[in-house]
XYZ file of C-alpha atoms in Angstrom:
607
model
C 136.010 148.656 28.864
C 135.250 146.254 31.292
C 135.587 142.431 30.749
C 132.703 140.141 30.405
C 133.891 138.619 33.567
C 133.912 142.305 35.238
C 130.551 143.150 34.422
C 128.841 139.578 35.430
C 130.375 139.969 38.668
C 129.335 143.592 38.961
C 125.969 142.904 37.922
C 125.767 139.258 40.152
C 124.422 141.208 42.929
C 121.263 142.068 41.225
C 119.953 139.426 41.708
C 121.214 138.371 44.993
C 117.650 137.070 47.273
C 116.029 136.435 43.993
C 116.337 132.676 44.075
C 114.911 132.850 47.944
C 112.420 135.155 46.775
C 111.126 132.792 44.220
C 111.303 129.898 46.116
C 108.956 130.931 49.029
C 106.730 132.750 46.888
C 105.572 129.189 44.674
C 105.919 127.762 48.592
C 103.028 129.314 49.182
C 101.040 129.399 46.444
C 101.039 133.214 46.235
C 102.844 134.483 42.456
C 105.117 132.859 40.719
C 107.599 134.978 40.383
C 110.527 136.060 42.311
C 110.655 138.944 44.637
C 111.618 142.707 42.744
C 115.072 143.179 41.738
C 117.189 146.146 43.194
C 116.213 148.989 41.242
C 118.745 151.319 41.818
C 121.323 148.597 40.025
C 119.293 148.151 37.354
C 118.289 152.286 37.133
C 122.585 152.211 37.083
C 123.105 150.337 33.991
C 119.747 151.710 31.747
C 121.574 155.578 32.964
C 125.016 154.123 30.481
C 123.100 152.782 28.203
C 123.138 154.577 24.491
C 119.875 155.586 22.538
C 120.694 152.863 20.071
C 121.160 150.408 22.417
C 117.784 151.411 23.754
C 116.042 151.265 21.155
C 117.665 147.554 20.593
C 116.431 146.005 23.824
C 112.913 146.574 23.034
C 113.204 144.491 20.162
C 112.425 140.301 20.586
C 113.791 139.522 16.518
C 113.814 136.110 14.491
C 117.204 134.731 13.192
C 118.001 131.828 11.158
C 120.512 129.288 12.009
C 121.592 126.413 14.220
C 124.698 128.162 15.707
C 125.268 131.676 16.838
C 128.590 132.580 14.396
C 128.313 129.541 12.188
C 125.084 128.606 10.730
C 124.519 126.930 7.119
C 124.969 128.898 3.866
C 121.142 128.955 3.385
C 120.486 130.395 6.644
C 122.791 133.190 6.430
C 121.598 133.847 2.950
C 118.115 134.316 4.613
C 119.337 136.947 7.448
C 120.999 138.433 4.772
C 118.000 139.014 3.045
C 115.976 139.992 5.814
C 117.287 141.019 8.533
C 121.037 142.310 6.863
C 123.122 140.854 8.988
C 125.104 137.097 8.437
C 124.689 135.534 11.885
C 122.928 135.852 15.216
C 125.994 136.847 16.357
C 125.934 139.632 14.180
C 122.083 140.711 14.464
C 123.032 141.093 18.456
C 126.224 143.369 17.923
C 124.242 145.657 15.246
C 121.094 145.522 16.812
C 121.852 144.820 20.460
C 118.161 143.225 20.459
C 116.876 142.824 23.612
C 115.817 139.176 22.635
C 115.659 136.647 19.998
C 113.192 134.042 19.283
C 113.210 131.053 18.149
C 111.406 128.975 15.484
C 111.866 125.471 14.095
C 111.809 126.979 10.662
C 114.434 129.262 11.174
C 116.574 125.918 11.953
C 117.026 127.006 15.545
C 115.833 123.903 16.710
C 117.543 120.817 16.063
C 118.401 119.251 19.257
C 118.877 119.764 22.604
C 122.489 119.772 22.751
C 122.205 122.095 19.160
C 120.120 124.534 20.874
C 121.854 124.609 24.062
C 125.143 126.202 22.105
C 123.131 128.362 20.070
C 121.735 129.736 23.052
C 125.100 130.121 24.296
C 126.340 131.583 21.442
C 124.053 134.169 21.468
C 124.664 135.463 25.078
C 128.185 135.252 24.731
C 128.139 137.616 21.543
C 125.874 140.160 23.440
C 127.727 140.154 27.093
C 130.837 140.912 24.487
C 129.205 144.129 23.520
C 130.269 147.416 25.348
C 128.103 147.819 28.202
C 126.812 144.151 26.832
C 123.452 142.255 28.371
C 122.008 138.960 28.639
C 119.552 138.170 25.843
C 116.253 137.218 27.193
C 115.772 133.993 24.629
C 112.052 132.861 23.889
C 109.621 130.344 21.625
C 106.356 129.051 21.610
C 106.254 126.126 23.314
C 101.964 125.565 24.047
C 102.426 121.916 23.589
C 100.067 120.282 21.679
C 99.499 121.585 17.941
C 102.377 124.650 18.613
C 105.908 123.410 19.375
C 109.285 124.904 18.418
C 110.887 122.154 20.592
C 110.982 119.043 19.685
C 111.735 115.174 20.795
C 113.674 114.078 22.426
C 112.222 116.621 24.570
C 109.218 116.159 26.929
C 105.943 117.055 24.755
C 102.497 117.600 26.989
C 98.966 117.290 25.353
C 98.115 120.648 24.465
C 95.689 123.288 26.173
C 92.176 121.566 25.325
C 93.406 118.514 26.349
C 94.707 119.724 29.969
C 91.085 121.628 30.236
C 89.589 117.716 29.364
C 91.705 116.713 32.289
C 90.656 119.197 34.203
C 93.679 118.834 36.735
C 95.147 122.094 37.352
C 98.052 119.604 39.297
C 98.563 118.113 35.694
C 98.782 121.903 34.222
C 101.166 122.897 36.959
C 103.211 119.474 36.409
C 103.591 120.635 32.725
C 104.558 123.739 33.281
C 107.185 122.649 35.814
C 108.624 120.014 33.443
C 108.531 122.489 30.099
C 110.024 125.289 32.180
C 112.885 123.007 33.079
C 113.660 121.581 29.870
C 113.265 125.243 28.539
C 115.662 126.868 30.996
C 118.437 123.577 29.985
C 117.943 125.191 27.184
C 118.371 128.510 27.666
C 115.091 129.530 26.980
C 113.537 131.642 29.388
C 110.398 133.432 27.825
C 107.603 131.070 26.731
C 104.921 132.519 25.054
C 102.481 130.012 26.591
C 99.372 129.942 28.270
C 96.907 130.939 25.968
C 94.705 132.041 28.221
C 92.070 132.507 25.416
C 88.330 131.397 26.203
C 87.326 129.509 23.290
C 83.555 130.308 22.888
C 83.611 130.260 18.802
C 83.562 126.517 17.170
C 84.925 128.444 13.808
C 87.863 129.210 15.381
C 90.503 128.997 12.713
C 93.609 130.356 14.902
C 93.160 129.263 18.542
C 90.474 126.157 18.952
C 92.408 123.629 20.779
C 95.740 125.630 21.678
C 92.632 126.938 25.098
C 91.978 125.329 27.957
C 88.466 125.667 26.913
C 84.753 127.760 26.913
C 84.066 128.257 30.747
C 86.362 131.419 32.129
C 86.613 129.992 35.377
C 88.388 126.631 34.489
C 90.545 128.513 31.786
C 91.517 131.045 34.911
C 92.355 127.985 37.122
C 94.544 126.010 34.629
C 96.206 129.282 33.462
C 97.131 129.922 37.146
C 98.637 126.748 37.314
C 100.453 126.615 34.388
C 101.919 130.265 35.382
C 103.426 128.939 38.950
C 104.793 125.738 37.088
C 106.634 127.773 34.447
C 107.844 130.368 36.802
C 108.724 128.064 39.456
C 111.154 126.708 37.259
C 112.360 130.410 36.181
C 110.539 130.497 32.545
C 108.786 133.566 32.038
C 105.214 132.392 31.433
C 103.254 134.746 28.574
C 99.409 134.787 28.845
C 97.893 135.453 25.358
C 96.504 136.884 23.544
C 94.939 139.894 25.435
C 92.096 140.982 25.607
C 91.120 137.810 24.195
C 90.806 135.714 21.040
C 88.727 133.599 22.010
C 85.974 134.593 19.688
C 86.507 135.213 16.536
C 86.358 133.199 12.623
C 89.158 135.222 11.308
C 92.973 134.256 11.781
C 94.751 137.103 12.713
C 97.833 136.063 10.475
C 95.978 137.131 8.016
C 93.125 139.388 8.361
C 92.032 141.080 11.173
C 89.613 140.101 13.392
C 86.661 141.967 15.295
C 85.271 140.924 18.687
C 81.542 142.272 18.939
C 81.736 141.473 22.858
C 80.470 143.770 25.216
C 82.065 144.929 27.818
C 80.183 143.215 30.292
C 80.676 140.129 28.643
C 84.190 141.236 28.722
C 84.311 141.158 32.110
C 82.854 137.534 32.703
C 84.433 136.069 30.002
C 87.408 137.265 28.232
C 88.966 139.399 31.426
C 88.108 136.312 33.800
C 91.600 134.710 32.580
C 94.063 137.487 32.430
C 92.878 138.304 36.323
C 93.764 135.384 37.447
C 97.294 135.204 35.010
C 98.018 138.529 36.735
C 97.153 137.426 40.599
C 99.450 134.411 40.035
C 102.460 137.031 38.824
C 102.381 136.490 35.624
C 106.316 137.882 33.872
C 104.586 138.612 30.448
C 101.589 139.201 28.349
C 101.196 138.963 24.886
C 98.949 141.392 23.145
C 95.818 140.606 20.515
C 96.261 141.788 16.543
C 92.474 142.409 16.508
C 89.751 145.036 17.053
C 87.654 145.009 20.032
C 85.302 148.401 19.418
C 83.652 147.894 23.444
C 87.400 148.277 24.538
C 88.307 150.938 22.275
C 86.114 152.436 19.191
C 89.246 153.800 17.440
C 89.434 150.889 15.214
C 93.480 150.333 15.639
C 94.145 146.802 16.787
C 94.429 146.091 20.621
C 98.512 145.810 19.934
C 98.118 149.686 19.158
C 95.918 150.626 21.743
C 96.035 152.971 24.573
C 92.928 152.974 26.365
C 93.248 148.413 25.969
C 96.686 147.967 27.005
C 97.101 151.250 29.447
C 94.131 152.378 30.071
C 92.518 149.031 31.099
C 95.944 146.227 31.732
C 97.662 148.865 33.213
C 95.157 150.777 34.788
C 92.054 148.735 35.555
C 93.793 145.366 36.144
C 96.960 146.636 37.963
C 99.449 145.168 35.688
C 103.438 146.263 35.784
C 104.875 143.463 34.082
C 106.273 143.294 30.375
C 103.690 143.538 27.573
C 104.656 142.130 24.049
C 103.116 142.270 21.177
C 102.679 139.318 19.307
C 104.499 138.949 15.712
C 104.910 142.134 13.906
C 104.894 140.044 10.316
C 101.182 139.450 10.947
C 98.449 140.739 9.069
C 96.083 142.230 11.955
C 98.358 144.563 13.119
C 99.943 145.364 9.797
C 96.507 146.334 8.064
C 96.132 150.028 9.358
C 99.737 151.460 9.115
C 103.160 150.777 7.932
C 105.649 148.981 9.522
C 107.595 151.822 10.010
C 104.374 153.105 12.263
C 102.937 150.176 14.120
C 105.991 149.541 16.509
C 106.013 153.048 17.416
C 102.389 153.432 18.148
C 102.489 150.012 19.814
C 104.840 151.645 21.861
C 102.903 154.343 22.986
C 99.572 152.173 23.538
C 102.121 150.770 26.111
C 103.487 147.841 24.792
C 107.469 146.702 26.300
C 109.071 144.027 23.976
C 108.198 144.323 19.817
C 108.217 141.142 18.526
C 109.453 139.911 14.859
C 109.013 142.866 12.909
C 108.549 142.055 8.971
C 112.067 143.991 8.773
C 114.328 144.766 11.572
C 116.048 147.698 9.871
C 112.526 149.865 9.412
C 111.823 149.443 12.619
C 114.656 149.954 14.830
C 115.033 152.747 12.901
C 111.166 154.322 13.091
C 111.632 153.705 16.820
C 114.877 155.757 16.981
C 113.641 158.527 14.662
C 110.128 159.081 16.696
C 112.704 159.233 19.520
C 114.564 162.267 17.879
C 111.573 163.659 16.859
C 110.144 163.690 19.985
C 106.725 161.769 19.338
C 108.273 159.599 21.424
C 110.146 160.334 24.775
C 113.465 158.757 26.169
C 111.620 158.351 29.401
C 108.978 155.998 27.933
C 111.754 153.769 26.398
C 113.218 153.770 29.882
C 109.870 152.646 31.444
C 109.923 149.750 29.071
C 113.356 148.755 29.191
C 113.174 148.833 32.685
C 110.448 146.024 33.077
C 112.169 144.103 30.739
C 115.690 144.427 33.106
C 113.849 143.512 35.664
C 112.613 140.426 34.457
C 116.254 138.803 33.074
C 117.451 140.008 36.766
C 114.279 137.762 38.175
C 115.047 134.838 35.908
C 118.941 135.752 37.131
C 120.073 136.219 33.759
C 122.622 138.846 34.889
C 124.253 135.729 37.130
C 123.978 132.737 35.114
C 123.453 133.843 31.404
C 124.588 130.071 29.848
C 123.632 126.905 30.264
C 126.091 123.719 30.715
C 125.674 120.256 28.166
C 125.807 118.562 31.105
C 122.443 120.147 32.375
C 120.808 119.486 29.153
C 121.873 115.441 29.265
C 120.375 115.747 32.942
C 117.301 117.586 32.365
C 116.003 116.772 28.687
C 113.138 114.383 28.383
C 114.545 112.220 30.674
C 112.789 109.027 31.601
C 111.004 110.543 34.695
C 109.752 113.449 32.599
C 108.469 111.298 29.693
C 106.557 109.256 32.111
C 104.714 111.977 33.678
C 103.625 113.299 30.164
C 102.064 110.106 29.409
C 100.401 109.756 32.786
C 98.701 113.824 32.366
C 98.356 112.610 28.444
C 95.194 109.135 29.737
C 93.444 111.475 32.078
C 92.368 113.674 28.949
C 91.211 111.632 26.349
C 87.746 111.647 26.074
C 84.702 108.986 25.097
C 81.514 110.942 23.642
C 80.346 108.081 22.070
C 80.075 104.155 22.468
C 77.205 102.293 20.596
C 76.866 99.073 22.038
C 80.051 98.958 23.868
C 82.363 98.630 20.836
C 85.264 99.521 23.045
C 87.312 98.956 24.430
C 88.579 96.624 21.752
C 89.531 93.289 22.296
C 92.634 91.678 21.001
C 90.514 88.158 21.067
C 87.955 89.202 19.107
C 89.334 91.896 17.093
C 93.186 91.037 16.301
C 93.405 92.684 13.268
C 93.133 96.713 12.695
C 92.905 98.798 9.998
C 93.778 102.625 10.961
C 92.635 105.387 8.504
C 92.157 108.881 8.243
C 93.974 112.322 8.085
C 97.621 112.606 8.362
C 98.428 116.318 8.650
C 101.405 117.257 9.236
C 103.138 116.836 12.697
C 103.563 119.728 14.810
C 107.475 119.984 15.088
C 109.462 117.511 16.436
C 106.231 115.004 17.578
C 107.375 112.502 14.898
C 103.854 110.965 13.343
C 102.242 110.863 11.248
C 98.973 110.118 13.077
C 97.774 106.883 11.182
C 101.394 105.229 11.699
C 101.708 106.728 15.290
C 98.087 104.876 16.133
C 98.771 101.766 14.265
C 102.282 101.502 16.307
C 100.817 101.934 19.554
C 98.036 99.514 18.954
C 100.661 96.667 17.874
C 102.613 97.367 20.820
C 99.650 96.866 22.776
C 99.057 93.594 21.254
C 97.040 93.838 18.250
C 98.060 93.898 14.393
C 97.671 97.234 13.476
C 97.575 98.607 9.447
C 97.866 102.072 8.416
C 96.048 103.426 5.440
C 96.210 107.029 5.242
C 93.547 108.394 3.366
C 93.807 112.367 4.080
C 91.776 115.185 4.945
C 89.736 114.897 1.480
C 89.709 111.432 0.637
C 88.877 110.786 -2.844
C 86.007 108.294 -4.162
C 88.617 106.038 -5.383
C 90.679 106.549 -1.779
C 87.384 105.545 0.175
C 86.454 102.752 -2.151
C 90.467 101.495 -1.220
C 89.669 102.104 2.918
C 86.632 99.865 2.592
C 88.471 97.062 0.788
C 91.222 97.023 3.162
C 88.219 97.190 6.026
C 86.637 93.942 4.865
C 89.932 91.993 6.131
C 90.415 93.587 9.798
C 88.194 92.763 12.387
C 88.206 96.489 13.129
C 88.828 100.192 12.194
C 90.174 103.201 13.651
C 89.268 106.519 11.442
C 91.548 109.336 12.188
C 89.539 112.418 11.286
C 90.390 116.467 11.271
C 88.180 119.479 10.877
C 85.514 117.610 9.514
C 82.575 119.621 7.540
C 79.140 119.364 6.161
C 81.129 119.279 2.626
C 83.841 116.712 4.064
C 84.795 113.150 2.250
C 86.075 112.362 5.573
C 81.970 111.819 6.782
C 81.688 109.807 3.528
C 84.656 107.449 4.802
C 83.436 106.972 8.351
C 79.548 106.248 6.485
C 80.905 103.877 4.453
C 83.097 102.423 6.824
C 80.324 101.511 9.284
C 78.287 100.095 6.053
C 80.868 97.429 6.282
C 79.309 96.014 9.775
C 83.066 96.213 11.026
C 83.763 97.744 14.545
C 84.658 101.366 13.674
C 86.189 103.876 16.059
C 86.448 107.602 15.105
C 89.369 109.629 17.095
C 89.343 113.557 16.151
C 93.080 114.240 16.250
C 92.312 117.822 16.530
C 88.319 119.447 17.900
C 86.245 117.443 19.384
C 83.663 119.462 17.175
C 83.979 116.679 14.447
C 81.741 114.221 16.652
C 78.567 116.494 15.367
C 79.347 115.766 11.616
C 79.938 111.954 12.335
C 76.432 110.850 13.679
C 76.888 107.009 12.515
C 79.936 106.390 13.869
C 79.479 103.885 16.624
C 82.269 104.578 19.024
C 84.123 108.508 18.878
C 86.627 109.756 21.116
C 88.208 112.702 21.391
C 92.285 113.595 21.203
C 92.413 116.863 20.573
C 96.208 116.926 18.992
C 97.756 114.697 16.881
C 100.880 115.007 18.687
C 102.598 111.623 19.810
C 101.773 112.248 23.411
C 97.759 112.645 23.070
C 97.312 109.464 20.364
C 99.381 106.840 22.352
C 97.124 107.762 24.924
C 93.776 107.479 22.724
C 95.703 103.855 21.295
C 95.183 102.999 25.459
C 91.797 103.694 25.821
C 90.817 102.056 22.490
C 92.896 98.902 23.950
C 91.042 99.304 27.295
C 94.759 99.634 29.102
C 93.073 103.092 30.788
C 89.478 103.971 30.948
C 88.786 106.999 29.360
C 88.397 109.943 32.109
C 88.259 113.321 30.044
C 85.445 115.642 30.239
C 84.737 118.035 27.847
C 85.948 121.293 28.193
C 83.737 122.735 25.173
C 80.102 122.607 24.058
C 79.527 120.646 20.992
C 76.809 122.035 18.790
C 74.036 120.107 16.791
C 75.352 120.218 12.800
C 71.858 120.579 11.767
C 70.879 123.069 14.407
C 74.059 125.047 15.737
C 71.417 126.829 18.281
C 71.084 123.596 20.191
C 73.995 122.218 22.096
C 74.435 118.371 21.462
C 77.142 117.337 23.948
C 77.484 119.793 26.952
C 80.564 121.372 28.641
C 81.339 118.195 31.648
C 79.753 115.412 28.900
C 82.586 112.102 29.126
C 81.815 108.480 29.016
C 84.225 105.842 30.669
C 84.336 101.859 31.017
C 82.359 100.234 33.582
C 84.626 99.408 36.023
């Protein structure tokens, strides 16, 4: 058998052009990724492949653990128990998985330097294999509310913040700077943009993870974001097709139905995806929902021919890898076993399986409809080809591991940090200022009192929101307080916010999902019964601004990542003028029929 040194040279020449390929294809502005791969090479090594091994490279799988061959006692107790296997390093050699994917809560995400050996680890143990591959490593990293990695890495504002920017420069910037932190990683899927058109307030699973409501902006910040991932060799993901932008059930758990027609398909949803696919999109992630215009079967887009062959394939020209999103999730799981959905998902046309609820059933089902013949070894080729093809474009097959050093060099270094903040002031946005109560001034109004929801952080973004604010504002010169009162404050929380109120000279109110049933509105009324300055900042949608009619002075942060609320902390201190624009209607509470702030709708500072 051939030495991992022996087959890495064998298979350098792959991807020999590639990197010249890539490089005058972003040049341009034409797609993003690099030029096709030899075929015949690759066509070479899927011919000595085995069945099993196969089967295993259409599989993207979960593992727990810090380190490939030595994680903690607790995390090999959990693959034991789900997946059967001790280590990473074990999943790959009785699996051969195709990919793994990694999650904060599987402990794969400590540090830079942590996650730099794991991903070493876990390409070592595969290239060791007989006939042994790189493993095409991925996460969700959308920024904003969804982040696997962490500080001390470089953390954007998330999607509905870019689309309040409106800068598809300041998408492409983020993508650049993600991709490269990613690849010092040695991640090189992302299952990011969400190229999603948010047209449903009630959103409970994508809201501010899209760019927005109008299909043409979405298209023109998902374009951007594509070229700055891929330019940086990152396998951008568009998701979740054919759109989930519309719906008030969370997929996670129940499965959703878009009543679209197709015509509003077409101008909506599709308008997105086109433009993902014109800009060479490496991936797209399917939808766990029911879309009857698309397909009247009633099986979930994941599982559907005529949606992901018939109309991705066919109608939209599409020939890069599909995957499906998680496996483990209710909208895909609610029609058939899981020893059924990864096969049918496999004949609807679907590539890479991701994060089955078990491994084991599975691999397996897939291998058995094989044998069977429901399934033919010439469709698993077809698959397994796209997916060689893209770890020969992101040059997997030449450099499969990553170096410390790169990491130290490339890891939310100064420069990087920098340019977050700068994308971070050009997207908070003003919706309302009653007599000019900001910006504040630290003359007349030293003292602050921050309240309001603290949920918890998304990973690695520190917080919690009230302490994050009242830090930034202290830095900037005032004395800042933090009270946290929570999503539901209590009568006897409220009554201890307005106390506190009547000794600062003003207040900042934190608020999150508020509703027509929410405490929060009775904090921000009672609040402003004080006759203090108070200043409302929605740390998630902007939607809150409808339920909040009294507050004098409301902007808009749409995370309550780091990032997005020492930004806010700027415009409230008048350090930058608030420049974001809405990238969503705002309805009237007491009329939903009538739209109360418009799509465009931003106040700023006179200058």
């Amino acid at each position: 058998m051939p030495s991992r040194r022996t087959f890495l040279t064998a298979t350098a020449a792959l991807t020999a052009g590639v990197t010249t390929g890539l490089t005058a294809t972003v040049a341009t502005g034409g797609p993003a990724h690099a030029a096709a791969p030899d075929d015949k090479k690759l066509r070479a090594l899927l011919s000595r492949m085995t069945l099993e091994e196969k089967v295993g490279q259409l599989f993207v799988m979960r593992v727990y653990g810090h380190s490939a061959t030595a994680p903690d006692q607790a995390d090999i107790d959990a693959n034991l128990k789900e997946i059967g296997v001790r280590t990473a390093a074990e999943l790959v050699a009785k699996y051969r998985v195709g990919g793994i994917i990694y999650f904060t809560w599987a402990h794969n995400t400590r540090d830079p330097h942590q996650i730099a050996g794991l991903s070493n680890g876990i390409q070592k143990a595969s290239l060791e294999q007989p006939r042994g591959l790189p493993v095409l490593i991925s996460t969700d990293q959308e920024h904003g509310i969804v982040c696997r990695v962490g500080e001390p890495a470089t953390l954007f504002p998330g999607a509905m913040a870019i689309g309040a920017g409106g800068s598809r420069t300041d998408a492409r910037t983020l993508g650049r700077i993600a991709g490269q932190e990613l690849a010092a990683l040695g991640i090189r899927q992302n299952y990011s943009p969400v190229a999603d058109v948010n047209v449903n307030p009630a959103n409970p699973v994508i809201g501010v993870r899209s760019f927005g409501a109008e299909p043409d902006a979405v298209a023109g910040l998902v374009a951007a974001e594509v070229a700055g991932y891929q330019g940086a060799r990152v396998a951008a993901t568009a998701k979740h097709f054919p759109g989930h932008g519309d719906t008030a059930v969370d997929s996670h758990y129940g499965f959703p139905v878009i009543t679209h027609s197709r015509e509003l398909w077409e101008k909506l949803d599709a308008v997105p995806f086109r433009a993902a696919i014109r800009a060479g999109i490496d991936s797209i992630m399917t939808a766990h929902l029911q879309f009857p215009a698309l397909d009247d079967s009633g099986d979930p887009a994941t599982l559907s021919h005529p949606i992901l062959t018939g109309i991705l394939r066919g109608e939209l020209g599409y020939d890069g890898v599909v995957v499906t999103d998680s496996l483990g999730m209710e909208g895909v799981r609610t029609k058939y076993g899981d020893d059924r959905v990864p096969v049918l998902a496999l004949k609807a046309g679907v590539d890479q399986l991701l994060n089955p609820p078990s491994l084991d059933v599975a691999w397996n089902a897939v291998l058995k409809a094989v044998r069977d013949g429901e399934l033919t070894e010439e469709r698993l080729d077809e698959s397994i080809l796209r997916i060689l093809r893209l770890k020969a474009r992101l040059r997997l097959f030449e450099k499969p591991y990553v170096s410390q050093a790169g990491v130290t060099r490339t890891v939310g270094t100064g420069a990087h940090l920098a340019a977050a903040d700068r994308v971070a002031e050009r997207t908070t946005t003003l919706l309302v200022n009653k007599g000019q109560v900001l910006p504040l001034s630290r003359r007349r109004t030293p003292r602050v009192l921050v309240v309001g929801a603290d949920p918890a952080s998304p990973s690695g973004t520190t917080g919690p929101p009230t302490g994050v604010l009242a830090g930034a504002l202290t830095e900037l010169g005032f004395t800042a307080t933090a009270l946290p009162t929570g999503t539901a404050p209590s009568a006897a929380t409220v009554a201890r916010a307005v106390a506190a109120a009547r000794d600062a000279d003003a207040v900042v109110v934190g608020t999150y999902n508020v509703t027509a049933s929410s405490t929060q509105r009775t904090l921000v009324e009672q609040l402003v019964a004080t006759g203090k300055p108070v200043v409302a900042v929605a740390v998630r949608n902007p939607y809150d601004v409808a339920q909040l009619p009294t507050a004098p002075a409301f902007l808009a942060a749409y995370s309550w990542t780091d990032v997005e609320l020492r930004a806010a902390a700027r415009v409230i201190a008048g350090r930058v003028r608030p420049r974001g624009k809405l990238p969503v209607p705002v309805q009237r509470a007491d009329d939903p029929a009538r739209v109360l702030y418009p799509v465009g709708y931003g106040l700023s500072y006179p200058s």
